[in-house]
Amino acid sequence: MAFISAFDVLGPNMIGPSSSHTAGAARIAYLAQKMIAPPLKKADFTLYGSFAETYRGHGTDRALLGGIQGFCEDDVRIRASMAFAEDMGLEYSFTPDFDETEIYPNTVDIRMENTAGEVLTVRGESVGGGKVRITRINGVEVNFTGEYSAVIVIHRDRPGLIAHISKCLCDRGVNIAFMHLFRESRGSTAYSIVESDGQLPDGIREDLFKNEFVYNVMIVPSDER
């Protein structure tokens, strides 16, 4: 018999009519904006499947825009996220894509640009009940849910990097729950994603950057609110 939790029956605390189309959408964008230095200048959303078909009626557009501004899925400001975006000077667009059909139904690609000119693209999927998974970063296939604190290390794919990452975390007393390596190709850019049982301590980024082949470090805290 499959286990069914109270969360599955009651659903998440959220603003909006649908756990998949609003809560999940807000959650994807909320995770995405944690991966790039603020403030954001522009956010472009490409919607696929049922997201593309119903994004206005189900409030997916407001949820995505709220999440990208750092509003959690139960934040009442989501209802007025477009007004908040206008006030902060955030440019945004929503583009439904009906051509790409071999894709998970509730999928969004988010292209973010901050005021420093940095650009980051993230693909996320809303899998039901407000739960999500991030499946691409800058076009590289990845897989993490945001349910744990995560550190995402972008680095050269070469011997010793995983040992360096593990040692940095060990030295700071971080207990690793999951660790995955994704790469563009052998010897090219790689993404190491480490998920931790607890919040990540200060100083992790600086430790990781001590290796010359580490290009970028993203810290994505869990939602212990």
C-alpha positions as YAML, in Angstrom:
chain: A
units: angstrom
residues:
- id: 1
  name: MET
  ca: [0.00, 0.00, 0.00]
- id: 2
  name: ALA
  ca: [1.37, 3.43, -0.95]
- id: 3
  name: PHE
  ca: [1.99, 5.88, 1.88]
- id: 4
  name: ILE
  ca: [-0.21, 8.98, 1.82]
- id: 5
  name: SER
  ca: [0.77, 11.87, 4.06]
- id: 6
  name: ALA
  ca: [-1.47, 14.55, 5.49]
- id: 7
  name: PHE
  ca: [0.30, 16.96, 3.13]
- id: 8
  name: ASP
  ca: [-0.90, 14.92, 0.14]
- id: 9
  name: VAL
  ca: [-4.50, 15.09, 1.38]
- id: 10
  name: LEU
  ca: [-4.63, 18.70, 2.56]
- id: 11
  name: GLY
  ca: [-2.18, 20.24, 0.11]
- id: 12
  name: PRO
  ca: [0.31, 23.03, 0.80]
- id: 13
  name: ASN
  ca: [-0.33, 26.42, 2.36]
- id: 14
  name: MET
  ca: [-0.60, 28.62, -0.68]
- id: 15
  name: ILE
  ca: [-2.09, 31.61, -2.44]
- id: 16
  name: GLY
  ca: [-4.04, 30.57, -5.54]
- id: 17
  name: PRO
  ca: [-6.41, 27.92, -6.81]
- id: 18
  name: SER
  ca: [-4.00, 25.13, -7.79]
- id: 19
  name: SER
  ca: [-1.13, 23.41, -6.00]
- id: 20
  name: SER
  ca: [0.47, 22.55, -9.35]
- id: 21
  name: HIS
  ca: [-0.23, 25.70, -11.33]
- id: 22
  name: THR
  ca: [0.20, 28.34, -8.61]
- id: 23
  name: ALA
  ca: [2.00, 26.95, -5.55]
- id: 24
  name: GLY
  ca: [4.36, 24.85, -7.68]
- id: 25
  name: ALA
  ca: [4.99, 27.71, -10.09]
- id: 26
  name: ALA
  ca: [5.79, 30.11, -7.25]
- id: 27
  name: ARG
  ca: [8.11, 27.53, -5.72]
- id: 28
  name: ILE
  ca: [10.08, 27.03, -8.96]
- id: 29
  name: ALA
  ca: [10.64, 30.76, -9.40]
- id: 30
  name: TYR
  ca: [11.43, 31.20, -5.71]
- id: 31
  name: LEU
  ca: [14.21, 28.61, -5.98]
- id: 32
  name: ALA
  ca: [15.46, 30.06, -9.27]
- id: 33
  name: GLN
  ca: [15.96, 33.57, -7.92]
- id: 34
  name: LYS
  ca: [18.12, 32.21, -5.09]
- id: 35
  name: MET
  ca: [20.69, 31.12, -7.68]
- id: 36
  name: ILE
  ca: [21.56, 34.59, -8.98]
- id: 37
  name: ALA
  ca: [22.81, 37.67, -7.16]
- id: 38
  name: PRO
  ca: [20.13, 40.34, -6.64]
- id: 39
  name: PRO
  ca: [18.73, 42.66, -7.68]
- id: 40
  name: LEU
  ca: [17.06, 41.29, -10.78]
- id: 41
  name: LYS
  ca: [16.59, 43.48, -13.82]
- id: 42
  name: LYS
  ca: [14.60, 41.14, -16.05]
- id: 43
  name: ALA
  ca: [12.81, 37.78, -15.93]
- id: 44
  name: ASP
  ca: [11.44, 35.96, -18.97]
- id: 45
  name: PHE
  ca: [9.23, 32.90, -18.55]
- id: 46
  name: THR
  ca: [8.63, 30.31, -21.28]
- id: 47
  name: LEU
  ca: [5.67, 28.09, -20.43]
- id: 48
  name: TYR
  ca: [5.01, 24.56, -21.66]
- id: 49
  name: GLY
  ca: [2.12, 22.08, -21.56]
- id: 50
  name: SER
  ca: [-0.72, 22.95, -19.22]
- id: 51
  name: PHE
  ca: [1.25, 25.89, -17.88]
- id: 52
  name: ALA
  ca: [1.08, 27.40, -21.36]
- id: 53
  name: GLU
  ca: [-2.62, 26.63, -21.72]
- id: 54
  name: THR
  ca: [-3.93, 27.94, -18.40]
- id: 55
  name: TYR
  ca: [-1.33, 30.31, -17.00]
- id: 56
  name: ARG
  ca: [-3.63, 33.33, -16.86]
- id: 57
  name: GLY
  ca: [-6.71, 31.58, -15.50]
- id: 58
  name: HIS
  ca: [-4.85, 29.64, -12.80]
- id: 59
  name: GLY
  ca: [-2.66, 32.56, -11.77]
- id: 60
  name: THR
  ca: [0.55, 30.85, -12.87]
- id: 61
  name: ASP
  ca: [1.83, 34.17, -14.22]
- id: 62
  name: ARG
  ca: [1.34, 35.98, -10.90]
- id: 63
  name: ALA
  ca: [2.77, 33.03, -8.98]
- id: 64
  name: LEU
  ca: [5.92, 32.91, -11.14]
- id: 65
  name: LEU
  ca: [6.39, 36.64, -10.91]
- id: 66
  name: GLY
  ca: [5.87, 36.56, -7.15]
- id: 67
  name: GLY
  ca: [8.33, 33.72, -6.70]
- id: 68
  name: ILE
  ca: [10.99, 35.47, -8.75]
- id: 69
  name: GLN
  ca: [10.65, 38.46, -6.39]
- id: 70
  name: GLY
  ca: [11.25, 36.17, -3.41]
- id: 71
  name: PHE
  ca: [7.63, 35.65, -2.33]
- id: 72
  name: CYS
  ca: [6.92, 32.17, -0.95]
- id: 73
  name: GLU
  ca: [3.88, 30.27, -2.17]
- id: 74
  name: ASP
  ca: [1.78, 31.34, 0.86]
- id: 75
  name: ASP
  ca: [2.71, 35.04, 0.62]
- id: 76
  name: VAL
  ca: [-0.37, 37.22, -0.01]
- id: 77
  name: ARG
  ca: [1.78, 39.61, -2.07]
- id: 78
  name: ILE
  ca: [1.58, 37.07, -4.92]
- id: 79
  name: ARG
  ca: [-1.89, 38.43, -5.71]
- id: 80
  name: ALA
  ca: [-0.35, 41.80, -6.57]
- id: 81
  name: SER
  ca: [3.00, 40.54, -7.87]
- id: 82
  name: MET
  ca: [2.67, 42.43, -11.14]
- id: 83
  name: ALA
  ca: [2.22, 45.72, -9.31]
- id: 84
  name: PHE
  ca: [5.21, 44.95, -7.08]
- id: 85
  name: ALA
  ca: [7.30, 44.14, -10.18]
- id: 86
  name: GLU
  ca: [6.36, 47.44, -11.76]
- id: 87
  name: ASP
  ca: [7.27, 49.33, -8.58]
- id: 88
  name: MET
  ca: [10.73, 47.73, -8.45]
- id: 89
  name: GLY
  ca: [11.35, 48.23, -12.17]
- id: 90
  name: LEU
  ca: [11.50, 44.51, -12.95]
- id: 91
  name: GLU
  ca: [10.95, 43.77, -16.63]
- id: 92
  name: TYR
  ca: [9.17, 40.49, -17.36]
- id: 93
  name: SER
  ca: [7.48, 38.49, -20.10]
- id: 94
  name: PHE
  ca: [5.45, 35.29, -20.44]
- id: 95
  name: THR
  ca: [5.73, 33.23, -23.62]
- id: 96
  name: PRO
  ca: [3.58, 30.11, -24.07]
- id: 97
  name: ASP
  ca: [5.29, 27.42, -26.17]
- id: 98
  name: PHE
  ca: [2.91, 24.95, -27.81]
- id: 99
  name: ASP
  ca: [5.47, 23.46, -30.20]
- id: 100
  name: GLU
  ca: [7.55, 21.56, -27.63]
- id: 101
  name: THR
  ca: [5.37, 18.57, -26.71]
- id: 102
  name: GLU
  ca: [7.92, 16.00, -25.50]
- id: 103
  name: ILE
  ca: [8.16, 17.67, -22.12]
- id: 104
  name: TYR
  ca: [6.68, 17.36, -18.63]
- id: 105
  name: PRO
  ca: [3.23, 19.05, -18.65]
- id: 106
  name: ASN
  ca: [3.87, 21.71, -15.98]
- id: 107
  name: THR
  ca: [7.25, 23.06, -17.09]
- id: 108
  name: VAL
  ca: [8.72, 26.54, -17.20]
- id: 109
  name: ASP
  ca: [12.03, 27.92, -18.43]
- id: 110
  name: ILE
  ca: [13.14, 31.05, -16.58]
- id: 111
  name: ARG
  ca: [15.76, 33.40, -17.95]
- id: 112
  name: MET
  ca: [16.98, 35.87, -15.33]
- id: 113
  name: GLU
  ca: [19.24, 38.86, -15.73]
- id: 114
  name: ASN
  ca: [20.47, 40.96, -12.81]
- id: 115
  name: THR
  ca: [21.60, 44.57, -12.77]
- id: 116
  name: ALA
  ca: [25.25, 43.45, -12.99]
- id: 117
  name: GLY
  ca: [24.53, 41.87, -16.38]
- id: 118
  name: GLU
  ca: [24.74, 38.26, -15.19]
- id: 119
  name: VAL
  ca: [22.35, 35.86, -16.93]
- id: 120
  name: LEU
  ca: [21.08, 32.53, -15.59]
- id: 121
  name: THR
  ca: [18.55, 30.12, -17.07]
- id: 122
  name: VAL
  ca: [16.65, 27.56, -15.01]
- id: 123
  name: ARG
  ca: [14.09, 24.93, -16.00]
- id: 124
  name: GLY
  ca: [11.63, 23.73, -13.39]
- id: 125
  name: GLU
  ca: [8.76, 21.25, -13.26]
- id: 126
  name: SER
  ca: [5.75, 21.36, -10.94]
- id: 127
  name: VAL
  ca: [5.10, 17.72, -10.04]
- id: 128
  name: GLY
  ca: [1.95, 18.06, -7.91]
- id: 129
  name: GLY
  ca: [0.98, 19.04, -4.39]
- id: 130
  name: GLY
  ca: [3.20, 22.11, -4.52]
- id: 131
  name: LYS
  ca: [6.31, 19.97, -4.99]
- id: 132
  name: VAL
  ca: [8.81, 20.81, -7.74]
- id: 133
  name: ARG
  ca: [12.09, 19.76, -9.27]
- id: 134
  name: ILE
  ca: [14.76, 21.81, -10.99]
- id: 135
  name: THR
  ca: [15.87, 19.94, -14.11]
- id: 136
  name: ARG
  ca: [18.19, 22.34, -15.95]
- id: 137
  name: ILE
  ca: [20.62, 25.10, -15.09]
- id: 138
  name: ASN
  ca: [22.13, 27.00, -18.02]
- id: 139
  name: GLY
  ca: [21.04, 24.18, -20.32]
- id: 140
  name: VAL
  ca: [22.76, 21.44, -18.30]
- id: 141
  name: GLU
  ca: [20.53, 18.60, -17.09]
- id: 142
  name: VAL
  ca: [20.34, 18.55, -13.27]
- id: 143
  name: ASN
  ca: [17.90, 17.23, -10.69]
- id: 144
  name: PHE
  ca: [17.10, 18.62, -7.27]
- id: 145
  name: THR
  ca: [13.93, 19.53, -5.38]
- id: 146
  name: GLY
  ca: [14.84, 22.38, -3.05]
- id: 147
  name: GLU
  ca: [13.51, 20.41, -0.07]
- id: 148
  name: TYR
  ca: [17.02, 20.41, 1.41]
- id: 149
  name: SER
  ca: [19.59, 23.17, 1.69]
- id: 150
  name: ALA
  ca: [21.78, 22.90, -1.39]
- id: 151
  name: VAL
  ca: [25.10, 24.16, -2.60]
- id: 152
  name: ILE
  ca: [25.56, 24.19, -6.37]
- id: 153
  name: VAL
  ca: [29.17, 24.32, -7.48]
- id: 154
  name: ILE
  ca: [29.95, 25.13, -11.12]
- id: 155
  name: HIS
  ca: [33.45, 23.93, -11.91]
- id: 156
  name: ARG
  ca: [35.78, 22.35, -14.44]
- id: 157
  name: ASP
  ca: [35.30, 18.60, -14.77]
- id: 158
  name: ARG
  ca: [38.70, 17.40, -13.59]
- id: 159
  name: PRO
  ca: [40.16, 15.06, -10.94]
- id: 160
  name: GLY
  ca: [40.16, 16.30, -7.36]
- id: 161
  name: LEU
  ca: [37.20, 18.69, -7.55]
- id: 162
  name: ILE
  ca: [34.72, 16.37, -5.84]
- id: 163
  name: ALA
  ca: [37.28, 15.70, -3.10]
- id: 164
  name: HIS
  ca: [37.74, 19.46, -2.68]
- id: 165
  name: ILE
  ca: [33.99, 20.03, -2.36]
- id: 166
  name: SER
  ca: [33.56, 17.15, 0.10]
- id: 167
  name: LYS
  ca: [36.45, 18.34, 2.26]
- id: 168
  name: CYS
  ca: [35.14, 21.92, 2.40]
- id: 169
  name: LEU
  ca: [31.77, 20.68, 3.60]
- id: 170
  name: CYS
  ca: [33.29, 18.19, 6.03]
- id: 171
  name: ASP
  ca: [35.54, 20.84, 7.56]
- id: 172
  name: ARG
  ca: [32.46, 22.98, 8.23]
- id: 173
  name: GLY
  ca: [30.56, 20.06, 9.81]
- id: 174
  name: VAL
  ca: [28.03, 19.71, 7.00]
- id: 175
  name: ASN
  ca: [26.21, 16.37, 6.84]
- id: 176
  name: ILE
  ca: [25.67, 15.47, 3.18]
- id: 177
  name: ALA
  ca: [22.23, 14.04, 2.41]
- id: 178
  name: PHE
  ca: [22.66, 13.74, -1.38]
- id: 179
  name: MET
  ca: [25.43, 14.57, -3.82]
- id: 180
  name: HIS
  ca: [25.17, 14.52, -7.62]
- id: 181
  name: LEU
  ca: [27.48, 15.49, -10.46]
- id: 182
  name: PHE
  ca: [26.17, 16.70, -13.81]
- id: 183
  name: ARG
  ca: [28.37, 17.81, -16.70]
- id: 184
  name: GLU
  ca: [28.13, 19.17, -20.20]
- id: 185
  name: SER
  ca: [30.75, 16.70, -21.45]
- id: 186
  name: ARG
  ca: [33.92, 15.04, -20.23]
- id: 187
  name: GLY
  ca: [36.49, 17.61, -19.11]
- id: 188
  name: SER
  ca: [34.14, 20.58, -19.65]
- id: 189
  name: THR
  ca: [31.89, 22.52, -17.26]
- id: 190
  name: ALA
  ca: [30.30, 20.44, -14.49]
- id: 191
  name: TYR
  ca: [27.66, 21.10, -11.86]
- id: 192
  name: SER
  ca: [28.03, 19.44, -8.46]
- id: 193
  name: ILE
  ca: [24.87, 19.68, -6.35]
- id: 194
  name: VAL
  ca: [25.16, 18.80, -2.67]
- id: 195
  name: GLU
  ca: [22.03, 18.71, -0.50]
- id: 196
  name: SER
  ca: [22.40, 18.95, 3.26]
- id: 197
  name: ASP
  ca: [20.20, 17.95, 6.19]
- id: 198
  name: GLY
  ca: [20.60, 21.37, 7.81]
- id: 199
  name: GLN
  ca: [21.28, 24.95, 6.88]
- id: 200
  name: LEU
  ca: [24.69, 25.61, 5.37]
- id: 201
  name: PRO
  ca: [27.12, 27.55, 7.58]
- id: 202
  name: ASP
  ca: [28.77, 30.83, 6.69]
- id: 203
  name: GLY
  ca: [32.09, 30.60, 4.89]
- id: 204
  name: ILE
  ca: [31.24, 27.70, 2.58]
- id: 205
  name: ARG
  ca: [31.38, 29.84, -0.58]
- id: 206
  name: GLU
  ca: [34.78, 31.29, 0.29]
- id: 207
  name: ASP
  ca: [36.18, 27.82, 1.06]
- id: 208
  name: LEU
  ca: [34.97, 26.39, -2.24]
- id: 209
  name: PHE
  ca: [36.40, 29.27, -4.27]
- id: 210
  name: LYS
  ca: [39.90, 28.44, -3.01]
- id: 211
  name: ASN
  ca: [40.15, 25.93, -5.87]
- id: 212
  name: GLU
  ca: [41.06, 27.72, -9.11]
- id: 213
  name: PHE
  ca: [38.76, 25.48, -11.16]
- id: 214
  name: VAL
  ca: [35.61, 26.52, -9.27]
- id: 215
  name: TYR
  ca: [33.75, 29.03, -11.44]
- id: 216
  name: ASN
  ca: [30.69, 29.80, -9.34]
- id: 217
  name: VAL
  ca: [28.97, 28.74, -6.12]
- id: 218
  name: MET
  ca: [25.23, 29.04, -5.50]
- id: 219
  name: ILE
  ca: [23.75, 28.58, -2.02]
- id: 220
  name: VAL
  ca: [20.07, 27.60, -1.99]
- id: 221
  name: PRO
  ca: [18.83, 27.50, 1.62]
- id: 222
  name: SER
  ca: [15.90, 25.31, 2.63]
- id: 223
  name: ASP
  ca: [12.68, 26.90, 3.82]
- id: 224
  name: GLU
  ca: [13.01, 26.69, 7.59]
- id: 225
  name: ARG
  ca: [10.65, 29.58, 8.28]
...
